[in-house]
XYZ file of C-alpha atoms in Angstrom:
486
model
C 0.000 0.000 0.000
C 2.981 2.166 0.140
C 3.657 2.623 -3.699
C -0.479 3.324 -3.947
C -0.338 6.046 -1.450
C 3.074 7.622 -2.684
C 1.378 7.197 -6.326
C -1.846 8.521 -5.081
C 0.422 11.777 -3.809
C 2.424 12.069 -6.961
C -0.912 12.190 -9.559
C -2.206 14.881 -7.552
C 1.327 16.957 -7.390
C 1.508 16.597 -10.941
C -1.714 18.304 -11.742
C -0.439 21.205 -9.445
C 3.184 21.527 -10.378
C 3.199 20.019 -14.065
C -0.093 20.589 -14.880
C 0.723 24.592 -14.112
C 3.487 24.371 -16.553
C 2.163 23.002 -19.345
C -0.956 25.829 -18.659
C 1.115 28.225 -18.421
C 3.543 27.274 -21.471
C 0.282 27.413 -23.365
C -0.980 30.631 -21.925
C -4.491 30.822 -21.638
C -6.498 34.103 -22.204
C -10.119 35.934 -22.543
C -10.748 35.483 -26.195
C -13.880 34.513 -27.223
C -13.919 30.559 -27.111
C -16.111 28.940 -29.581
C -18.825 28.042 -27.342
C -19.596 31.702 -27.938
C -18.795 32.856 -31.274
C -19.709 29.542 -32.554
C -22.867 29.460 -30.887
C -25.405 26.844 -32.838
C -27.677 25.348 -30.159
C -26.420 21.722 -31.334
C -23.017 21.177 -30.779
C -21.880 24.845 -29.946
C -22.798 26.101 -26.655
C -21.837 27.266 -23.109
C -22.055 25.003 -20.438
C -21.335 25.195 -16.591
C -17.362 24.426 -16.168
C -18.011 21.400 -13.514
C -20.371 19.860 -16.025
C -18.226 20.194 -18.623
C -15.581 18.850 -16.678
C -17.744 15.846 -15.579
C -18.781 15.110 -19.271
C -15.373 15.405 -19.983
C -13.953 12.671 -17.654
C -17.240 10.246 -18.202
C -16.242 10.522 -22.021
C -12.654 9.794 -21.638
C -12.958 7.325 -19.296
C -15.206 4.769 -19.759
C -14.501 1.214 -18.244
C -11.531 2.124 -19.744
C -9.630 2.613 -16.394
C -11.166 -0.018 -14.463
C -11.136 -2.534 -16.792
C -7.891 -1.481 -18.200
C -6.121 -1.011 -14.770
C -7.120 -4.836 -13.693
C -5.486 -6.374 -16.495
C -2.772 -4.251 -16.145
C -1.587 -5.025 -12.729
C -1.561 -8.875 -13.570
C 1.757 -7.817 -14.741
C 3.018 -6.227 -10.729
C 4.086 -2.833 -9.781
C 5.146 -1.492 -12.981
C 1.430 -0.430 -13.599
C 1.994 1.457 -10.933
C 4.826 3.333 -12.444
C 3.093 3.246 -16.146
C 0.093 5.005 -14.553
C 1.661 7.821 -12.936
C 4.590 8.347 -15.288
C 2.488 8.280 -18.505
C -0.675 10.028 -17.010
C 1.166 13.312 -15.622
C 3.708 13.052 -18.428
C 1.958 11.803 -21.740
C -1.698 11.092 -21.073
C -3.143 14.689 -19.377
C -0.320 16.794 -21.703
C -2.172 14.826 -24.610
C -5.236 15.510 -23.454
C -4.846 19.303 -22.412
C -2.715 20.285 -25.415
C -5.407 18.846 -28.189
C -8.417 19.851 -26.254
C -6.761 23.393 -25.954
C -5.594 23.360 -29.358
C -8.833 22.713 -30.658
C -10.634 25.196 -28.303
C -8.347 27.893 -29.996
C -9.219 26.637 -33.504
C -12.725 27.232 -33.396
C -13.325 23.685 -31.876
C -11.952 21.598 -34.253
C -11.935 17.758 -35.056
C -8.900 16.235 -34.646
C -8.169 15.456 -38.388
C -8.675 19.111 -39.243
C -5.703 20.129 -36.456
C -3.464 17.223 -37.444
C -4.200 18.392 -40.964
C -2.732 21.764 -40.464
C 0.161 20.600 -38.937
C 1.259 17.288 -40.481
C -0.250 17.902 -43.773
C -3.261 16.658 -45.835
C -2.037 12.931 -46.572
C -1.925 12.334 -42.603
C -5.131 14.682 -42.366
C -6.600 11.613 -44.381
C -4.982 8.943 -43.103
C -6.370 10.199 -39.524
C -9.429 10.936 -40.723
C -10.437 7.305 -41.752
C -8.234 5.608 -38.862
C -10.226 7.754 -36.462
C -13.436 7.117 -38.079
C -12.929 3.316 -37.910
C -11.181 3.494 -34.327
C -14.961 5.471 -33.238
C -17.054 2.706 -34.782
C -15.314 0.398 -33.266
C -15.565 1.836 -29.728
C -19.780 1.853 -30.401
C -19.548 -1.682 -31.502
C -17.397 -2.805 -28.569
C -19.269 -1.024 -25.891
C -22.314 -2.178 -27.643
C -22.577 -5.889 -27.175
C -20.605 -6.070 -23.814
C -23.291 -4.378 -22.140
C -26.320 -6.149 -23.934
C -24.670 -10.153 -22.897
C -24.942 -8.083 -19.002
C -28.899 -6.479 -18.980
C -29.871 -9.682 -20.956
C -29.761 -11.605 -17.328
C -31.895 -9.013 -16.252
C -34.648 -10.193 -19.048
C -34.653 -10.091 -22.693
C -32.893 -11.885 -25.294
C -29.061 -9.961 -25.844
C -30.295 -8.979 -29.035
C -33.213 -6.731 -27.673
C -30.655 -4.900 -25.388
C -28.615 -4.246 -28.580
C -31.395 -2.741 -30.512
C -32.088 -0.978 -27.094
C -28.771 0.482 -27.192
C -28.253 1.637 -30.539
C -31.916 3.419 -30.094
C -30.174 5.318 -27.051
C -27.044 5.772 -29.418
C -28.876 7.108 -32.286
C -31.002 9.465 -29.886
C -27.667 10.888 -27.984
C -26.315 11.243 -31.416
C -28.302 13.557 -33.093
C -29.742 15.576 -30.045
C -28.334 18.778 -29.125
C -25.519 18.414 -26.716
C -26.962 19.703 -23.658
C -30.295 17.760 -23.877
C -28.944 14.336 -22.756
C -25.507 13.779 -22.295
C -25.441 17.226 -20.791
C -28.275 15.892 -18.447
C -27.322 12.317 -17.393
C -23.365 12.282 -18.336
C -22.769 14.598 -15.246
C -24.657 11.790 -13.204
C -23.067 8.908 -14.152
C -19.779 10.382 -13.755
C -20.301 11.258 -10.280
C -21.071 7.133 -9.702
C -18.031 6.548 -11.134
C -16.178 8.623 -8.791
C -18.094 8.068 -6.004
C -17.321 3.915 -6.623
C -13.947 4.840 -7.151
C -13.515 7.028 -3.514
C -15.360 4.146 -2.037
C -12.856 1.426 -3.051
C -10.125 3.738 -2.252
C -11.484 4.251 1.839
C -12.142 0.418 1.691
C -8.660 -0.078 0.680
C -7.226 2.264 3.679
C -9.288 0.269 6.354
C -8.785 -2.955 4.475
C -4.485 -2.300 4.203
C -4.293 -5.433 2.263
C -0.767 -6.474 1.572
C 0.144 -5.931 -1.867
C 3.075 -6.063 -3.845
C 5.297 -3.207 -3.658
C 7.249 -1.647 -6.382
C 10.690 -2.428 -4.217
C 9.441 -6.276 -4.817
C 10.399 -6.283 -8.823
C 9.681 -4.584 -11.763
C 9.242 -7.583 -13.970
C 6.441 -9.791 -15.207
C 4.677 -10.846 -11.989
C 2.298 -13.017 -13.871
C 5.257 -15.079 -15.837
C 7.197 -15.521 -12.298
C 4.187 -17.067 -10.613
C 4.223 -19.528 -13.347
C 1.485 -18.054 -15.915
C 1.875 -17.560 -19.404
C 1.690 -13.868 -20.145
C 2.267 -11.120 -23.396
C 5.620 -9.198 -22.578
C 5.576 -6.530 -20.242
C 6.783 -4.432 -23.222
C 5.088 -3.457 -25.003
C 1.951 -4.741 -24.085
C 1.625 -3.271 -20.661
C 1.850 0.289 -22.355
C -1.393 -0.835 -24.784
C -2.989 -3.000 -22.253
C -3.388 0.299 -19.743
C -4.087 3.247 -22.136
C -6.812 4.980 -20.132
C -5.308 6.270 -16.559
C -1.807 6.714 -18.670
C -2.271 8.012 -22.169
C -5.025 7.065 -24.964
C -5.632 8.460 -28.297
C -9.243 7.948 -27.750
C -9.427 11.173 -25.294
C -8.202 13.593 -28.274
C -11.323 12.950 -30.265
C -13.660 13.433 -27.338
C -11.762 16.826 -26.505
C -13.355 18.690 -29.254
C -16.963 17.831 -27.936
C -16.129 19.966 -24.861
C -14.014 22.241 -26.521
C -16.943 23.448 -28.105
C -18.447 23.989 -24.853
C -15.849 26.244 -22.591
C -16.852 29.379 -21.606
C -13.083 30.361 -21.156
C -9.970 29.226 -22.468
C -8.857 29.284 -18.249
C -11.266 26.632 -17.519
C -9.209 24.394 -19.929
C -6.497 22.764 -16.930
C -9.095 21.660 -14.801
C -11.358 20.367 -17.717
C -8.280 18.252 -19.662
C -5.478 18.355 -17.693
C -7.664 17.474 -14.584
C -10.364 15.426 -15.925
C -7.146 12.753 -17.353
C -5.572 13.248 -13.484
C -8.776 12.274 -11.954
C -8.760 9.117 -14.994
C -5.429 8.054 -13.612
C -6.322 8.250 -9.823
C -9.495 5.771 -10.916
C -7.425 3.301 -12.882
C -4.672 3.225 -9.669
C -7.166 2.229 -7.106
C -8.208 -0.519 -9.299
C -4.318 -1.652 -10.389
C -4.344 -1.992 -6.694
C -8.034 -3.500 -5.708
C -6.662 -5.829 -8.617
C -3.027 -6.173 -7.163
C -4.670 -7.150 -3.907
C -7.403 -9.939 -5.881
C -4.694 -11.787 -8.215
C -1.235 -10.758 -5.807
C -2.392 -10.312 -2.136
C -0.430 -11.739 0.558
C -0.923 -14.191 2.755
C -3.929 -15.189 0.494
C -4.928 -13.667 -3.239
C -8.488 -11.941 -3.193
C -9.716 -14.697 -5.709
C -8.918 -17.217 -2.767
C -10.390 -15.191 -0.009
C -13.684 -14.307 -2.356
C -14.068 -18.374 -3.687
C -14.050 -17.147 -7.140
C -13.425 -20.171 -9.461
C -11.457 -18.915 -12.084
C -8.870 -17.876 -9.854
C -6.269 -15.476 -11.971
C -7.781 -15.895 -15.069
C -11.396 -14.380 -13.483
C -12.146 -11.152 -16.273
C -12.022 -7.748 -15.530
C -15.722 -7.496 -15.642
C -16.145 -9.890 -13.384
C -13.198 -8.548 -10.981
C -15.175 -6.090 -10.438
C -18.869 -7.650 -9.095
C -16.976 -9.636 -6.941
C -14.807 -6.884 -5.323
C -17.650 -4.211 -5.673
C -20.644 -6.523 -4.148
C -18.022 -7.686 -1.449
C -16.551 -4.478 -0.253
C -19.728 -2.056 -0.738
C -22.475 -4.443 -0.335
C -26.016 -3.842 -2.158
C -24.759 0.036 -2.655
C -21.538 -2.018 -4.488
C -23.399 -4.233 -6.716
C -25.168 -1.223 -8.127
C -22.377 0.816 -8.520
C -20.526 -2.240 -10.493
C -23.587 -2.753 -12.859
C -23.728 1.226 -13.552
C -19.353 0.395 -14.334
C -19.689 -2.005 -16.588
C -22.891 -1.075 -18.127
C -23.331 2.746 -18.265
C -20.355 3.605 -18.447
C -19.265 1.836 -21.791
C -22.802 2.546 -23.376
C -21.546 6.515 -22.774
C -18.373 6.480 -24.139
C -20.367 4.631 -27.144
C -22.243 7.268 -28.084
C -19.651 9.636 -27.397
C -17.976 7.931 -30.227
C -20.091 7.954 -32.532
C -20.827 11.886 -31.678
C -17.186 12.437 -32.419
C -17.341 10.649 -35.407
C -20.067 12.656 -36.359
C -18.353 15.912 -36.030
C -15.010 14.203 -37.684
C -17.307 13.709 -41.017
C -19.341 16.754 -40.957
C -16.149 18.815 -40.253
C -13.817 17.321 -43.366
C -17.565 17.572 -45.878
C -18.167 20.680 -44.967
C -21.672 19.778 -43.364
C -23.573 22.201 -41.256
C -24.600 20.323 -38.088
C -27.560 22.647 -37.698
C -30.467 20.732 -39.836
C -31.208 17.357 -37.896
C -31.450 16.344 -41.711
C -27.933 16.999 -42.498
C -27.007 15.207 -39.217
C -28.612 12.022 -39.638
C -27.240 11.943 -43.184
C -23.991 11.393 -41.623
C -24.710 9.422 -38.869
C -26.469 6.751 -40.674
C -23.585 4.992 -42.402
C -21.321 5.092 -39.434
C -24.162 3.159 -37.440
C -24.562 1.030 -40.565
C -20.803 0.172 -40.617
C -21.027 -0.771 -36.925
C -24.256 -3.207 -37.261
C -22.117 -4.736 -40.072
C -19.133 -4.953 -37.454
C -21.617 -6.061 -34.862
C -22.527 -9.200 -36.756
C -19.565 -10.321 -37.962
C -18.779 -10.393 -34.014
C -21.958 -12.462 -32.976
C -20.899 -14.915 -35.907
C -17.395 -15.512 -35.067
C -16.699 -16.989 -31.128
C -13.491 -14.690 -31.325
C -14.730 -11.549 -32.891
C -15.110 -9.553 -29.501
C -11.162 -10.645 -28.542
C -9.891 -9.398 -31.873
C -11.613 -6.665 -32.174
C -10.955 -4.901 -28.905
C -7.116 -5.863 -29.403
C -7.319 -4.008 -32.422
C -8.743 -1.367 -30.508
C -6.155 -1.160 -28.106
C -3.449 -0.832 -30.490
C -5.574 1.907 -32.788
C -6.183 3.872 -29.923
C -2.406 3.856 -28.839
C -1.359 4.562 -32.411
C -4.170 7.660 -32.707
C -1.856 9.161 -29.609
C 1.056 8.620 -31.994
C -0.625 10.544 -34.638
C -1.733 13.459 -32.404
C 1.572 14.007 -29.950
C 3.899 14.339 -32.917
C 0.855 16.960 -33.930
C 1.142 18.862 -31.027
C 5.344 18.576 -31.344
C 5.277 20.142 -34.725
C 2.982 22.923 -32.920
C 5.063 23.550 -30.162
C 7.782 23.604 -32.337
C 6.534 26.442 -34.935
C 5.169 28.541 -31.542
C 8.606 28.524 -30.126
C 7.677 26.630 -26.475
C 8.708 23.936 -25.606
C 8.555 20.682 -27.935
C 10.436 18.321 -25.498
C 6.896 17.955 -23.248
C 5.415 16.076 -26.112
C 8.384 15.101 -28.139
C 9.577 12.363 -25.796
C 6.437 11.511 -24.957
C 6.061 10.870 -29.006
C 9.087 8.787 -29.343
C 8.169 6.502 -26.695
C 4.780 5.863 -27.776
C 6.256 5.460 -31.148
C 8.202 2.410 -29.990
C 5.368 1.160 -28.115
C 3.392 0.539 -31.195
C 5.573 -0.324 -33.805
C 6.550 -2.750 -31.537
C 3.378 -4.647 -30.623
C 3.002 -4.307 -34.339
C 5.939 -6.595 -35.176
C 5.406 -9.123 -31.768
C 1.474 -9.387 -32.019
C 0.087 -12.652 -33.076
C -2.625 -10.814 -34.761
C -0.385 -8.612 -37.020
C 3.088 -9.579 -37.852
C 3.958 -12.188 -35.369
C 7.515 -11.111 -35.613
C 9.979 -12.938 -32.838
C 10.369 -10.775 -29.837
C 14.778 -9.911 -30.677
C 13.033 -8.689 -34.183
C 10.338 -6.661 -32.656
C 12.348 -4.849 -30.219
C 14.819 -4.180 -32.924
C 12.391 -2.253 -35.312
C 10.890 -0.644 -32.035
C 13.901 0.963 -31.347
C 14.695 1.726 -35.207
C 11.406 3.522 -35.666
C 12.345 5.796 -32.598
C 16.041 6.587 -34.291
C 13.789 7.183 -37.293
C 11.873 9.489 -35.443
C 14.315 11.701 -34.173
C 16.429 12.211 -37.488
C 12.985 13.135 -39.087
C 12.150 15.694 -36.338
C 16.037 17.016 -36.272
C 15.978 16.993 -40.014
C 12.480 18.471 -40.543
C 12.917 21.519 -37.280
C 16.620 22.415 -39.171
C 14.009 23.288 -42.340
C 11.725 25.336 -40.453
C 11.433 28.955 -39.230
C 10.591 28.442 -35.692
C 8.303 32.126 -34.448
C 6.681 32.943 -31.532
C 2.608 32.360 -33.176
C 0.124 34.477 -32.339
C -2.130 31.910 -32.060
């Protein structure tokens, strides 16, 4: 419990002293955001800063850092490390640089910025890798939560048809109408499980392995065959460290700001707040696979033992530790939750399509004539799932490693930016490099891409980051670097 609480400290000191620093490299001012002078009653509009904030964090997060966090700490402490590291460091400079960049750009997609920056050939590459990343987010955290109600009553496909009703409605509705009614709601659950965990862990003080006890592959040293540490820890936990996902939600609250000063506490400190959830799970899940004398699977009776999902992690834990007040809290987790950031994603998608057409959002017309084929494209997805036993497996491991990639893709972005502005580049540069290595190589060692040997993998890994730098020391000796004036 040591390395949580000194973690615990070192998230919320990094929102203070880094999270100033990057704010203030930025420099924030009292120009008219576009929430203002942008105005459309749809997707343009003021709303209060701690719903904003509250939207913001539901949308980023997910299940992402529960579910993420638990299968993270299978592999020990370094989670730990990953989580604090890459969420003060990579994840909430990700998230508050895009979400600030857009908010100065009239509230721009994602595509449009990386467009500007990187160029129209990655503007379009994005563009469609974004688009099919988004889709597959709906479809994902469409069927997980229809196998759950369908206990309740109701055959899994009526939940799904139930669900894509919801998405449809969320989707074309003017932003403040539901998701700026019930978002705020559901995000306070998720908090409120998440403080509730974390004073059950303080009067609980289970033993759990400390980050003085290794660094290494906990789950290959008690005997169980496991993916590599690296990279697949660093794509396995990408919500509560750093996820591409999060830069195209930020435009969907970008739009909303009443002042570019709100923007720290909005993105820096809704991806802080991400990171605090996903270390009390690493650690409510350090404490069910690793605790000490016993594991929590032994203590709890729950057959499966270390192989027992994430999902299910969390009933047991949640119904255990908070009683009836738990159980409810775990079915609005792994149910709410993921049905939120689903129509999130298809919202940002939305925007993505109408933004590189040239579509005005205004005409609920003009908005369902975009929607439509993205939800057809996920149906499609959706049944190729149901008729493959795998489908759900592959498809969120392709997730994991499109979402990763997207960061790629928009911290090289904001490097380029930084760079032309004349501040400083090395905040998101390293941050760049690393991530590149991360997912070129789970790219080469993945058994569902290139199934390379692991000598090979790491090998290319470290070639694309030598790459990287002699592009960025090549291309920055071309430019003229001046102060913008944004």
């Amino acid at each position: 419990m040591i390395t949580f609480i000194v973690s615990l400290l070192a998230l919320v000191l990094g929102y203070f002293l880094y999270g100033r620093y990057v704010d203030r490299m930025f420099g924030p001012d009292d120009r008219q955001t576009p929430a203002i002078s942008e105005a459309d009653g749809v997707d343009f509009m003021v709303l209060p800063t701690w719903k904003v904030f509250m939207i913001q964090f539901l949308n980023i997060a997910g299940t992402g850092p529960i579910f993420g966090a638990i299968m993270g700490a299978k592999y020990g402490p370094s989670a730990y490390l990953w989580i604090v590291l890459g969420c003060i460091f990579a994840g909430a400079t990700h998230d508050y640089l895009s979400g600030m960049l857009s908010l100065r750009n009239r509230g721009e997609v994602l595509p449009e910025l990386i467009g500007k920056y990187l160029g129209s050939n990655v503007k379009n590459v994005v563009l469609v890798f974004s688009c099919f990343l988004l889709v597959m987010v709906g479809t994902v955290f469409v069927y997980s939560p229809a196998e759950i109600l369908q206990s309740f009553g109701g055959s899994t496909l009526f939940w799904i048809l139930a669900i894509f009703i919801y998405y449809i409605i969320a989707t074309f509705l003017p932003v403040d109408k539901i998701i700026g009614k019930i978002y705020p709601l559901f995000a306070f659950s998720l908090l409120f499980m998440a403080f509730a965990l974390m004073v059950m862990l303080f009067v609980k003080m289970p033993q759990v392995p400390e980050i003085w006890d290794g660094l290494g592959n906990m789950a290959t040293a008690h005997g169980e065959a496991s993916d590599p540490i690296f990279p697949c820890l660093f794509i396995t936990i990408a919500c509560g460290a750093i996820s591409g996902f999060h830069a195209t939600q930020s435009p969907i609250m970008a739009r909303c700001i009443k002042s570019e000063r709100m923007g720290r506490k909005v993105f820096y400190g809704s991806m802080i707040t991400e990171g605090v959830v996903a270390l009390i799970w690493a650690t409510v899940a350090s404490y069910f696979f690793y605790g000490e004398p016993a594991p929590g699977y032994q203590i709890l009776e729950a057959a499966k033992g270390y192989h027992t999902s994430a999902p299910e992690v969390v009933n047991l834990i949640c119904n255990d530790w908070l009683g009836v007040v738990g159980g409810i809290l775990a079915l609005l987790g792994v149910v709410a939750a993921p049905i939120t950031s689903g129509d999130t994603a298809f919202r940002s998608a939305r925007l993505i399509v109408a933004d590189a057409l040239g579509v005005n959002q205004e005409p609920i017309f003009k908005r369902l004539m975009i929607g439509a084929p993205l939800f057809i494209a996920s149906i499609l997805m959706l049944v190729w799932k149901m008729e493959n036993h795998d489908g759900f497996q592959v498809i969120w491991q392709y997730f994991g490693w499109a979402n990763q990639t997207l960061s790629v893709f928009t911290l090289w972005m904001l490097t380029v930016w930084l760079t032309l502005s004349g501040r400083n580049y090395f905040v998101t540069l390293i941050p760049a490099l690393f991530m590149t290595t991360v997912c070129v190589t789970f790219l080469c060692i993945s058994p569902q891409a290139f199934a390379l040997n692991a000598t090979l993998s790491y090998v290319i890994g470290i070639a694309s980051c030598v790459i990287g730098v002699l592009w960025f020391v090549a291309w920055k000796r071309k430019v003229k670097v001046t102060r913008l004036t944004d």
